[in-house]
Short mmCIF file of C-alpha atoms and ligand atoms in Angstrom, two decimals:
data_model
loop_
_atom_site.label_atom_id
_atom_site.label_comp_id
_atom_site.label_asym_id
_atom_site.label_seq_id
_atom_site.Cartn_x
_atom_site.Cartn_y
_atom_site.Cartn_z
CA UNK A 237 138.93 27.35 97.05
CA UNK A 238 138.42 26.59 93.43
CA UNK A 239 141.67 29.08 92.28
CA UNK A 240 143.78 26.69 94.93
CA UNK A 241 142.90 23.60 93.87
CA UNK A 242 142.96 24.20 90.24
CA UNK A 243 146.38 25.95 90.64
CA UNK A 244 147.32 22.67 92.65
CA UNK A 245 145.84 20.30 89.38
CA UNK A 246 147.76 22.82 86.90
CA UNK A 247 151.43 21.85 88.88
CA UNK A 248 150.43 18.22 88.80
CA UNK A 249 151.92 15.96 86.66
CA UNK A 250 149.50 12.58 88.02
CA UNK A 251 146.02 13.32 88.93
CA UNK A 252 144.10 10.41 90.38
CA UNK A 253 139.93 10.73 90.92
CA UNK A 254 138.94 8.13 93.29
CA UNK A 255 135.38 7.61 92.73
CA UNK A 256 132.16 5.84 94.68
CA UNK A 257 128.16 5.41 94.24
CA UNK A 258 127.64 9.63 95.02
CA UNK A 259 129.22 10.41 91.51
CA UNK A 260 126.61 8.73 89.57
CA UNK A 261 123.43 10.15 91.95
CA UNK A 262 123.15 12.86 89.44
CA UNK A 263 122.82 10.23 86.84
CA UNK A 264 119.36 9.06 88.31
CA UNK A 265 121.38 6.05 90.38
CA UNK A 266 120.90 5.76 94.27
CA UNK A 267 123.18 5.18 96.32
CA UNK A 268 124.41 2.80 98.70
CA UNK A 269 123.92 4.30 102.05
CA UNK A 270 121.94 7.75 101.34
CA UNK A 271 118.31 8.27 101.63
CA UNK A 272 117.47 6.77 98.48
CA UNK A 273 120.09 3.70 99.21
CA UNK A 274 119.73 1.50 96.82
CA UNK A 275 120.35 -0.96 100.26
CA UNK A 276 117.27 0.14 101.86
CA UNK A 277 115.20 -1.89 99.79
CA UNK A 278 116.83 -4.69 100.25
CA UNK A 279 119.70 -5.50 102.28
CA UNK A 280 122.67 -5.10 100.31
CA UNK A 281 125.30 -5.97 102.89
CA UNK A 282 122.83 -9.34 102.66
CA UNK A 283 122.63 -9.48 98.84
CA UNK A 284 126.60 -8.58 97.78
CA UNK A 285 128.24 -11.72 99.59
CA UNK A 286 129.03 -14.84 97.64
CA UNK A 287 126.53 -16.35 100.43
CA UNK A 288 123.44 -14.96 99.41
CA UNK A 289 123.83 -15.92 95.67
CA UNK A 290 124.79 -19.65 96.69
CA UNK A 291 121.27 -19.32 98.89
CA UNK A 292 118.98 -17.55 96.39
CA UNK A 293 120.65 -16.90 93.30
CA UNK A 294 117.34 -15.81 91.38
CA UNK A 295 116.76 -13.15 93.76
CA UNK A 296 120.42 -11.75 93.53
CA UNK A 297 120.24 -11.85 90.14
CA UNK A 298 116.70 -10.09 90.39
CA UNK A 299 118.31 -7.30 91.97
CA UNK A 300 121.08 -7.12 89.90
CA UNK A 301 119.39 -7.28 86.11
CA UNK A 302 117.16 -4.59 87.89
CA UNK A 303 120.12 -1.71 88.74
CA UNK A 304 121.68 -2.92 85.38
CA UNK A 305 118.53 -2.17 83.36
CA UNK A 306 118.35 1.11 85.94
CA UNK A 307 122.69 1.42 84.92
CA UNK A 308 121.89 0.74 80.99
CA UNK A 309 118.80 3.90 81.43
CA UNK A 310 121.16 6.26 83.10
CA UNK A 311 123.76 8.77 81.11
CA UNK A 312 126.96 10.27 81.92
CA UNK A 313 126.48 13.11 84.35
CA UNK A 314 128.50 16.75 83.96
CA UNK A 315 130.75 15.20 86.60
CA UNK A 316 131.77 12.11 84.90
CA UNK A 317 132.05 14.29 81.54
CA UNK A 318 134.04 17.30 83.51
CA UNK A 319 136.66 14.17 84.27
CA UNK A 320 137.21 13.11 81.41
CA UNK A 321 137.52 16.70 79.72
CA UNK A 322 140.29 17.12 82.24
CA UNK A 323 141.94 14.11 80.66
CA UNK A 324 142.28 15.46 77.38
CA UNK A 325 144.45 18.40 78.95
CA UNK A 326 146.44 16.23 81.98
CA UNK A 327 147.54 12.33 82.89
CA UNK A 328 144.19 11.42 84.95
CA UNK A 329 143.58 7.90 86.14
CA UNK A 330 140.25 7.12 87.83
CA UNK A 331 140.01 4.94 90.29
CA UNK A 332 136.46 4.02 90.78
CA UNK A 333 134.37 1.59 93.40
CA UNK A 334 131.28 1.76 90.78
CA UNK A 335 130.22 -1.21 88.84
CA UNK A 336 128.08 1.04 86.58
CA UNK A 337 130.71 2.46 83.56
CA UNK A 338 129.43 5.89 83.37
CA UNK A 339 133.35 6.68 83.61
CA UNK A 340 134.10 4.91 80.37
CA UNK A 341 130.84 5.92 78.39
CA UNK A 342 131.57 9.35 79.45
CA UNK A 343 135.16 9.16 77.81
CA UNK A 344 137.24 8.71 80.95
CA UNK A 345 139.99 5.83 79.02
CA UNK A 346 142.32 5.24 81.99
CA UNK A 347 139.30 3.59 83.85
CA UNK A 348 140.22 0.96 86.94
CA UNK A 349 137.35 -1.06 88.02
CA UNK A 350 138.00 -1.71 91.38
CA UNK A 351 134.73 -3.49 92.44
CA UNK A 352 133.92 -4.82 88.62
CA UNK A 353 131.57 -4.28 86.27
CA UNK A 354 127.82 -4.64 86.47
CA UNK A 355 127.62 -5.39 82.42
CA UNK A 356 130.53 -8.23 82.96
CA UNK A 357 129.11 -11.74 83.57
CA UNK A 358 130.90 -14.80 84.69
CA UNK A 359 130.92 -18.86 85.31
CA UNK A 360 131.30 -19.95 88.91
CA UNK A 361 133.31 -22.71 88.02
CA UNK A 362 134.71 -22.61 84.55
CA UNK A 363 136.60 -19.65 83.16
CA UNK A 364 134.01 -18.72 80.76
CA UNK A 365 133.44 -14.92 80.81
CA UNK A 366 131.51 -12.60 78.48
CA UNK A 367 130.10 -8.89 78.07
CA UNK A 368 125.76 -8.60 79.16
CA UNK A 369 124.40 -7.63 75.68
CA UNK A 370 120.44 -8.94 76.41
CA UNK A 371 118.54 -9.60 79.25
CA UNK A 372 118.36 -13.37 80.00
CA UNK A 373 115.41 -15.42 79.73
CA UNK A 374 115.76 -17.50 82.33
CA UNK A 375 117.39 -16.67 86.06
CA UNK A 376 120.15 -17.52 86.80
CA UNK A 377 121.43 -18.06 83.25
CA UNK A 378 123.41 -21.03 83.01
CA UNK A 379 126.98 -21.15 81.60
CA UNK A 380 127.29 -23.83 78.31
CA UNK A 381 129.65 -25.71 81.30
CA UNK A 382 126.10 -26.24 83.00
CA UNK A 383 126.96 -24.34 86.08
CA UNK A 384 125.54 -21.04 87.10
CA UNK A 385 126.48 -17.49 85.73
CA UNK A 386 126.96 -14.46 87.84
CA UNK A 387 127.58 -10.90 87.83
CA UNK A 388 131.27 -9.93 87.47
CA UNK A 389 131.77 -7.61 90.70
CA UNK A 390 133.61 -7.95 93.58
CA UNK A 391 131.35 -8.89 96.59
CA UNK A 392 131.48 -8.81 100.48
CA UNK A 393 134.69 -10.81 101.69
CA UNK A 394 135.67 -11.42 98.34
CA UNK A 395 139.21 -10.08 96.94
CA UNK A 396 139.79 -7.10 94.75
CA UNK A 397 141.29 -8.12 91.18
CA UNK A 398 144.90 -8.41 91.97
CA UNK A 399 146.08 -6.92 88.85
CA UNK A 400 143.94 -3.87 88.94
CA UNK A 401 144.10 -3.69 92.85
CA UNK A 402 148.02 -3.77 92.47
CA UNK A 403 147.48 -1.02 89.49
CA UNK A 404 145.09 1.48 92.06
CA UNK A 405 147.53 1.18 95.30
CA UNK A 406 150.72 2.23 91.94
CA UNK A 407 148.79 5.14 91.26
CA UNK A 408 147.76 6.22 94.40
CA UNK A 409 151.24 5.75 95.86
CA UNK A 410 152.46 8.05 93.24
CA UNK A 411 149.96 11.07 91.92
CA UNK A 412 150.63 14.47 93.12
CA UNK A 413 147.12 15.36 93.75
CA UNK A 414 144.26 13.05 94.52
CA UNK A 415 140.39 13.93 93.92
CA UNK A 416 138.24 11.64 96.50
CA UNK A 417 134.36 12.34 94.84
CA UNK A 418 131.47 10.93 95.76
CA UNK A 419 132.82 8.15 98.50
CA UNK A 420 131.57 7.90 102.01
CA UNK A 421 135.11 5.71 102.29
CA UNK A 422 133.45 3.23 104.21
CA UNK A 423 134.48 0.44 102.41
CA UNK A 424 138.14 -1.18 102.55
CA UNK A 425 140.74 -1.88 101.00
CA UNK A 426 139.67 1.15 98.62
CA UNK A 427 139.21 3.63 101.72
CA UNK A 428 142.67 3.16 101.36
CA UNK A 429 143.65 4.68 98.76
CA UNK A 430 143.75 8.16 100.02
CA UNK A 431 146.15 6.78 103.30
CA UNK A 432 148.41 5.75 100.45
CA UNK A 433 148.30 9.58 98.59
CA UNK A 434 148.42 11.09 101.58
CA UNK A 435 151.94 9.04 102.76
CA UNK A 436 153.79 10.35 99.14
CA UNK A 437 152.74 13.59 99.81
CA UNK A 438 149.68 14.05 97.81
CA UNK A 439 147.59 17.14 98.03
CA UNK A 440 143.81 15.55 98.62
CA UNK A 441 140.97 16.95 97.43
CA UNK A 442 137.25 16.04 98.68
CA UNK A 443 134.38 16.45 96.85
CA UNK A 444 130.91 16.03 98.58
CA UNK A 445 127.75 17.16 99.97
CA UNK A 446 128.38 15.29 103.46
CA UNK A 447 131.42 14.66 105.85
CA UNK A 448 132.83 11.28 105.17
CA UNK A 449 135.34 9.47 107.41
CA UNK A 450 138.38 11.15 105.79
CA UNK A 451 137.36 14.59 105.60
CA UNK A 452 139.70 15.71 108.59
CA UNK A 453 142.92 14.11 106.47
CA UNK A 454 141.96 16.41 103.39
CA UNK A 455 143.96 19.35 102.02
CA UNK A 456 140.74 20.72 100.76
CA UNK A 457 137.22 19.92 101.17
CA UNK A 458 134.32 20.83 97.99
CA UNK A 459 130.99 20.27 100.03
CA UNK A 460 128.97 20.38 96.83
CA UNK A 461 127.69 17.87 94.22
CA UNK A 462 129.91 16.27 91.73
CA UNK A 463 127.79 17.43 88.94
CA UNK A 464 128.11 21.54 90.31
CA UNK A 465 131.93 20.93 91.61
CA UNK A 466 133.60 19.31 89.36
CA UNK A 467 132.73 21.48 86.18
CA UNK A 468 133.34 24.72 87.85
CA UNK A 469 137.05 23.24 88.83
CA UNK A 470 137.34 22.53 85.06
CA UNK A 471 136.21 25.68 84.27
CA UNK A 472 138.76 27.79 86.63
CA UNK A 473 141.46 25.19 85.73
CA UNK A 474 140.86 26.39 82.18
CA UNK A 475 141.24 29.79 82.24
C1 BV8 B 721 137.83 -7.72 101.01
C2 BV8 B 721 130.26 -4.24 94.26
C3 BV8 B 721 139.36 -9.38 101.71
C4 BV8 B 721 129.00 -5.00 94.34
C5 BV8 B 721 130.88 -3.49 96.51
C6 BV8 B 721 133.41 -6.85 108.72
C7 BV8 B 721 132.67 -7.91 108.25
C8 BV8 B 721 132.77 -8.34 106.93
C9 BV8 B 721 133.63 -7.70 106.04
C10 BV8 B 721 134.36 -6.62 106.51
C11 BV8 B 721 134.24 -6.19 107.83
N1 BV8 B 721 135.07 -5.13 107.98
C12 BV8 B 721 135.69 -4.85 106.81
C13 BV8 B 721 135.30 -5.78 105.90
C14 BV8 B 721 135.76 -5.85 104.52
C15 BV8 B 721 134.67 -5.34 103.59
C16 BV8 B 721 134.21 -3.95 104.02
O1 BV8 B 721 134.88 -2.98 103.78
N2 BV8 B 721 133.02 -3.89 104.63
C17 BV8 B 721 132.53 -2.60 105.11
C18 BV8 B 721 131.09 -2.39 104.65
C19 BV8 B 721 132.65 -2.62 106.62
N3 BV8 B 721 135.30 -5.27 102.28
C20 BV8 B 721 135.30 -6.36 101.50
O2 BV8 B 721 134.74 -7.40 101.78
C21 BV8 B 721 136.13 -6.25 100.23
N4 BV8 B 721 136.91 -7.42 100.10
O3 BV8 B 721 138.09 -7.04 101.96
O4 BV8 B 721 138.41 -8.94 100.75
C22 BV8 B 721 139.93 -10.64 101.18
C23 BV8 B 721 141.26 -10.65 100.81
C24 BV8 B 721 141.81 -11.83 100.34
C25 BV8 B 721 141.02 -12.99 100.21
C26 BV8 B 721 139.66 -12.95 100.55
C27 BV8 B 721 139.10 -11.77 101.04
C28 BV8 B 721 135.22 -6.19 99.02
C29 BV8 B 721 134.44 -4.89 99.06
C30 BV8 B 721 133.66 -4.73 97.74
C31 BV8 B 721 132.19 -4.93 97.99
N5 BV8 B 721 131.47 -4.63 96.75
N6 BV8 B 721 130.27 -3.23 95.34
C32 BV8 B 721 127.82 -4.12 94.03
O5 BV8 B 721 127.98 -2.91 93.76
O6 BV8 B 721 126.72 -4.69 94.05
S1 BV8 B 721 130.95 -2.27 97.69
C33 BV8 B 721 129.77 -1.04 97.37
O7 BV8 B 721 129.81 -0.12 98.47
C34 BV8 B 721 130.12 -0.19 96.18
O8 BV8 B 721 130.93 -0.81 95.25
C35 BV8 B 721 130.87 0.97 96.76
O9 BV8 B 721 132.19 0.87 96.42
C36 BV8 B 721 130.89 0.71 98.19
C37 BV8 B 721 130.99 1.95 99.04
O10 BV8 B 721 129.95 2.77 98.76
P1 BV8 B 721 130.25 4.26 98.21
O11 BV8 B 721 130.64 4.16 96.78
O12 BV8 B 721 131.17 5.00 99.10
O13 BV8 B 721 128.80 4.79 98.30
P2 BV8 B 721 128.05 5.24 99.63
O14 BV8 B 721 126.60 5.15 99.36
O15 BV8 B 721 128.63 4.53 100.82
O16 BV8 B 721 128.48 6.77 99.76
C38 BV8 B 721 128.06 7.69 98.76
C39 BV8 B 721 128.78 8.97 99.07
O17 BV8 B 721 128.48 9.88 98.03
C40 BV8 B 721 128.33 9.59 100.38
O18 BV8 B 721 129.48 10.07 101.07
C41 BV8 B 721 127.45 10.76 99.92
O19 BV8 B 721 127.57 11.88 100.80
C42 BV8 B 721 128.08 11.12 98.60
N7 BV8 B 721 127.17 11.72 97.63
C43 BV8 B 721 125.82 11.53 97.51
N8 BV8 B 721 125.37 12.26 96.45
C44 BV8 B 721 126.44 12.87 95.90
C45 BV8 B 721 127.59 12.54 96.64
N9 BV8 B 721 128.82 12.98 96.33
C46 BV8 B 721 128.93 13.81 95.27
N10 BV8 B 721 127.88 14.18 94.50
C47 BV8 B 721 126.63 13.74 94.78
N11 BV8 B 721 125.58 14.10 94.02
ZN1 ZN B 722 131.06 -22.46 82.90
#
């Protein structure tokens, strides 16, 4: 399995990871919809709407400063790393639904945000927009406009960036092999992504410990752990 699908990333000129919550579990961070889900505590489908924050934006914010103190904790896993070694030796893009940056701090460079960035914050009326650096001392913190700050990621019925939305469906629509890791693709319009590799004839790779929806529509299927998969494919792509 490992010999086919390394062969496959040595013929490629485009690889493309697309990436979800199950890539960072080995970094100590749960989940959306596993065991540990991070939305078992609270209701998450709840929390991430524009809604919930207009209803009780202390308590979103609560749960927010709390997975980004959890985010700030947490390192880059062997699978994050084993992704961006491969992008030293071939043109890898990584398209990822996490808001958490191991990608980048693991030295991934051709990073697309798809869902934002936990560490990004943002006015809700002007267009003020900064980087987290502290934790705030009051919440919610309040922008210098006087209106409320919140996180900079993409929440239930809310649009994707266009730019970087229009960027993911360009690389998608034109890699020749496509690595789906850690994803239950439950989620749209990312789930996507793989329909559009799949249509230009990209070879699609799944890597994860469960079935997800798109598991019949892959080439080939890795049911192990980012962190155990995705070095050893470095490793045999390397020899
Ligand atoms: C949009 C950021 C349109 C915030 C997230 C019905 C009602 C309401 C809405 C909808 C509906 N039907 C469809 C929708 C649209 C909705 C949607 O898809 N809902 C789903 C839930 C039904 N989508 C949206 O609203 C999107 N926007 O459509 O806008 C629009 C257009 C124009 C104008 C206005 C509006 C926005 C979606 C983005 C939501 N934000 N996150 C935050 O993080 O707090 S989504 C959130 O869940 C994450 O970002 C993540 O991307 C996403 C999916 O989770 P996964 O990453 O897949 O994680 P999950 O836990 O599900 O799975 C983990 C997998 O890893 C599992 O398969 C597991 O087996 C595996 N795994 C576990 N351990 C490991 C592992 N794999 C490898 N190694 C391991 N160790
Ligand atoms: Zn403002």
């Amino acid at each position: 399995m490992f010999d086919i699908i390394a062969d496959r990333l040595r013929q490629a000129e485009k690889i493309v990871f697309v990436t979800g919550a199950g890539i960072s579990q080995e970094s100590g961070i749960p989940t959306f919809r596993g065991k540990d889900g991070l939305w078992r505590k609270y209701d998450a489908m709840k929390l991430a709407t524009i809604e919930a924050f207009y209803e009780n934006p202390k308590l979103v914010w609560e749960w927010y400063e709390e997975r980004r103190n959890n985010i700030m904790a947490a390192k880059p896993n062997a699978g994050h790393l084993a992704i961006s070694e491969l992008e030293k030796l071939k043109s890898v893009h990584v398209l990822t639904q996490n808001i958490d940056g191991l990608h980048q701090r693991a030295g991934s460079t051709q990073v697309y945000e798809l869902h934002g960035s936990i560490i990004t914050i943002k006015c809700t009326v002007c267009d003020f927009k900064d980087i987290i650096t502290t934790s705030f001392s009051q919440l919610p913190p309040i922008c210098k406009c006087g209106n409320i700050l919140r996180p900079d990621v993409v929440w239930f019925g809310e649009p994707l960036p266009q730019d970087i939305w229009q960027d993911a469906m360009q690389q998608a629509s034109s890699c020749d092999v496509m690595v789906v890791v850690g994803t239950s693709l439950a989620v749209s319009p990312a789930n996507l992504l793989p329909v559009y590799a799949k249509q230009n004839g990209a070879t699609l790779v799944e890597v994860n410990p469960e079935e997800t929806l798109m598991s019949a529509d892959m080439d080939l299927s890795i049911r192990s752990s980012a962190a155990k998969a995705l070095p050893n494919l470095l490793a045999v792509f390397q020899r």
